[in-house]
């Protein structure tokens, strides 16, 4: 049974208070690093795995995508997406990305923002994506960084006075579920190594175009706590292509 | 002035006691992960940056390389290489890899084992390597993992009883020198992010073939301390190609 945390009332409400939920793409710290890596959407068929509120679906549609299919496991997220980010070219569908069935060579761009760390098995998903994409198609995703998921708690290590000492890494090579705390709630996330994220693409027919660990944007460094984000990587962005 | 730690008597002696110094490739924990990634050396012109004892130079020669140029900053290391790993096809030359001058398109394979973390500026070196390589040439290197170099000490974080708690990560996005302790001696190593290691290749004309964080080999897991090596990544191996 896949965990569907975002349909729990309390968690969903807290998620709704995050800057990225309230302000969309502009509220997401990684957006300045992510946007330049986005492919040209004009006339393209796009798939968004774990679309959430649908901000990226709306962006793709606004930038000329012919069709956008946004997939999410959470009914509440999809209702919010329909309300905030509906567009004629965009379809939202409730489905676990692991269970999605699509024809071979049927999409031009596969996108996923911060969702793959909820998926237990990455390699079969990558193999599906390789099949769904047309030759020459683009695959762009962000995910929580292996440094961020390895230990489990996703919290800093503090001294007795509550000052941050450093970020802990442990059990790095032991891939699998972690009981993380996100928005004060327990959530299962799956840790996997960088090798798995990148090498799974390289050994399943993808060509890597870019690999980026987005630091906090300069403009946000003076906001509370943002300078701490320079102390450990939290996200990984990977841009890949299926060779033409 | 580049640090030349390996020419300090005490450090050089301690290095000589490491399994990889005494037993060569078989004594290096990453060898089982590295060897399958090595390109075909037959008839090739090979450059080894930071060749140390010359184990990889001898391996390339034994596997048919037409010529192998091993570069190192340390006189003592090169003397040891000449003694342990001389071969008709192999030339050892004393030179900092940052200062090396070679004709464009003059080598087929550039190799480097655990040496780039001693180099201050990675990008100019990558640009040189891209020029030195012939089209279709291979670039394979191992380096200390950014998780391992970020904090500085390269030691675990322990509890009051001396038990390992976890590995500390800090100052990840602040690239630059770290005062590491290696073999009980202070050594300057340069931390850089994974983004820099990989994206510098992708944005300077290389195609990534493989990215591997070698875990300790199964066969060594029961040796003292080896199971701890499952708790954090220590090395990164990158295999790349200059497009033909």
XYZ file of C-alpha atoms in Angstrom, chain A residues 5-218:
214
model
C 0.299 11.433 3.118
C -0.953 14.405 1.140
C -4.555 13.253 1.537
C -4.283 13.443 5.318
C -6.103 16.625 6.334
C -3.508 17.896 8.777
C -0.536 17.285 6.495
C -2.327 18.751 3.489
C -3.130 21.905 5.432
C 0.440 22.340 6.590
C 1.699 21.790 3.045
C -0.665 24.532 1.951
C 1.160 26.992 4.202
C 4.558 26.455 2.551
C 5.823 29.325 0.370
C 5.852 27.011 -2.664
C 2.161 26.241 -2.087
C 1.163 29.841 -1.534
C 3.292 31.554 -4.142
C 3.844 28.760 -6.664
C 7.082 28.567 -8.615
C 8.341 31.897 -7.259
C 8.080 30.468 -3.752
C 10.272 27.474 -4.525
C 13.943 28.053 -3.655
C 15.156 25.821 -6.472
C 13.155 27.561 -9.206
C 15.983 29.918 -10.311
C 18.174 26.823 -10.872
C 15.396 24.708 -12.370
C 13.817 27.113 -14.844
C 16.898 27.496 -17.107
C 17.061 23.710 -17.428
C 13.473 23.336 -18.642
C 13.137 22.194 -22.251
C 11.198 24.099 -24.875
C 7.555 23.144 -24.328
C 6.130 24.499 -27.623
C 3.901 21.949 -29.268
C 5.099 19.201 -26.936
C 3.249 16.436 -25.097
C 4.247 16.627 -21.463
C 3.917 14.266 -18.517
C 4.314 15.543 -14.933
C 4.823 12.763 -12.379
C 3.677 13.830 -8.921
C 2.254 17.123 -10.158
C 0.920 18.307 -6.774
C -0.698 21.724 -7.069
C -0.002 21.715 -10.804
C 2.281 24.752 -10.955
C 4.622 23.128 -13.447
C 1.733 21.810 -15.545
C 0.360 25.333 -15.838
C 3.836 26.627 -16.689
C 4.244 24.056 -19.470
C 0.804 24.935 -20.864
C 1.573 28.660 -20.665
C 4.774 27.977 -22.624
C 3.022 26.304 -25.506
C 2.729 22.631 -24.536
C 0.186 20.881 -26.747
C -0.921 18.664 -23.886
C 0.080 18.159 -20.278
C -0.859 15.137 -18.196
C -0.402 15.721 -14.468
C -0.379 12.587 -12.322
C -0.692 12.522 -8.562
C -1.684 10.038 -5.885
C -3.472 12.621 -3.765
C -7.079 13.535 -4.437
C -6.726 16.723 -2.406
C -3.676 17.839 -4.339
C -5.452 17.261 -7.630
C -8.504 19.217 -6.450
C -6.181 22.101 -5.551
C -4.452 21.767 -8.934
C -7.791 21.881 -10.729
C -8.703 24.997 -8.793
C -5.378 26.846 -9.049
C -3.851 25.601 -12.259
C -6.514 24.503 -14.701
C -5.845 25.118 -18.402
C -7.377 23.720 -21.594
C -4.189 21.777 -22.419
C -3.828 20.277 -18.935
C -5.398 17.048 -17.697
C -5.044 15.943 -14.092
C -5.367 12.256 -13.335
C -5.224 10.412 -10.048
C -2.712 7.603 -10.270
C 0.415 6.372 -8.523
C 3.270 6.995 -10.938
C 4.457 3.416 -10.404
C 1.109 2.176 -11.759
C 0.854 4.499 -14.734
C 0.390 2.817 -18.092
C 1.111 4.778 -21.268
C 1.841 3.770 -24.857
C 5.492 3.557 -25.907
C 6.902 6.720 -27.505
C 3.870 8.790 -26.603
C 5.352 11.797 -24.769
C 8.036 14.380 -25.541
C 8.884 15.583 -22.051
C 8.729 13.820 -18.693
C 9.008 16.120 -15.698
C 8.926 15.442 -11.975
C 9.425 17.813 -9.075
C 10.414 16.457 -5.661
C 8.344 13.299 -5.940
C 10.693 10.377 -6.707
C 11.796 10.086 -3.083
C 8.288 8.818 -2.332
C 8.747 5.969 -4.816
C 10.135 2.670 -3.570
C 11.543 1.309 -6.829
C 13.309 3.815 -9.034
C 14.794 1.622 -11.743
C 11.503 0.171 -13.103
C 10.110 3.706 -13.202
C 13.122 4.926 -15.204
C 12.654 2.022 -17.587
C 9.000 2.986 -18.056
C 9.929 6.618 -18.659
C 12.503 5.532 -21.243
C 9.719 3.670 -23.058
C 7.105 6.422 -22.774
C 9.437 9.035 -24.208
C 9.828 9.560 -27.916
C 13.396 9.425 -29.245
C 14.995 12.803 -28.583
C 12.645 13.376 -25.658
C 13.626 15.156 -22.455
C 13.531 13.902 -18.883
C 13.977 16.499 -16.156
C 13.509 15.877 -12.461
C 14.296 17.222 -9.044
C 14.526 15.017 -6.007
C 15.664 15.252 -2.436
C 19.439 14.854 -2.371
C 20.871 11.532 -1.131
C 22.798 13.501 1.509
C 19.448 14.795 2.745
C 17.653 11.429 2.765
C 20.396 9.100 4.065
C 20.156 9.624 7.805
C 16.396 9.652 8.069
C 15.324 12.514 10.332
C 16.265 15.166 7.745
C 17.156 17.434 10.634
C 20.444 19.065 11.605
C 22.604 17.780 14.431
C 22.579 20.299 17.283
C 24.682 21.029 20.351
C 23.199 21.139 23.864
C 22.259 24.808 23.395
C 20.338 24.057 20.219
C 22.894 25.448 17.788
C 23.437 23.639 14.516
C 26.683 21.659 14.502
C 26.440 19.978 11.114
C 24.193 17.735 9.025
C 24.397 14.008 9.745
C 24.951 11.350 7.055
C 24.592 7.682 7.897
C 23.572 4.380 6.295
C 24.292 5.881 2.899
C 24.648 2.589 1.049
C 21.567 1.080 2.671
C 18.829 2.151 0.307
C 15.215 1.978 1.364
C 12.530 3.631 3.482
C 13.308 6.281 6.064
C 10.939 7.682 8.652
C 11.431 11.333 7.896
C 9.763 14.274 9.608
C 8.309 16.756 7.159
C 6.122 19.666 8.277
C 6.215 18.168 11.749
C 4.580 14.954 10.560
C 6.074 11.491 10.066
C 6.421 10.660 6.362
C 8.049 7.717 4.643
C 10.691 8.720 2.116
C 12.979 6.425 0.184
C 16.703 6.974 0.324
C 18.820 5.944 -2.603
C 22.373 6.765 -3.550
C 23.479 9.236 -6.124
C 24.808 6.270 -8.068
C 21.298 4.871 -8.303
C 19.798 8.179 -9.430
C 22.408 8.877 -12.101
C 23.726 5.505 -13.108
C 20.185 4.125 -13.526
C 19.674 6.759 -16.208
C 23.040 6.149 -17.880
C 22.530 2.393 -17.966
C 18.936 2.634 -19.217
C 19.505 4.541 -22.399
C 19.516 8.136 -21.183
C 22.156 10.743 -21.862
C 22.779 13.171 -19.012
C 22.601 16.815 -19.998
C 23.015 18.533 -16.623
C 23.393 17.609 -12.962
C 22.788 20.464 -10.528
C 22.541 20.769 -6.761
C 20.689 24.053 -6.420
C 22.028 26.275 -3.642
C 19.699 28.823 -2.059
C 19.370 31.795 -4.414
C 21.471 34.844 -3.494
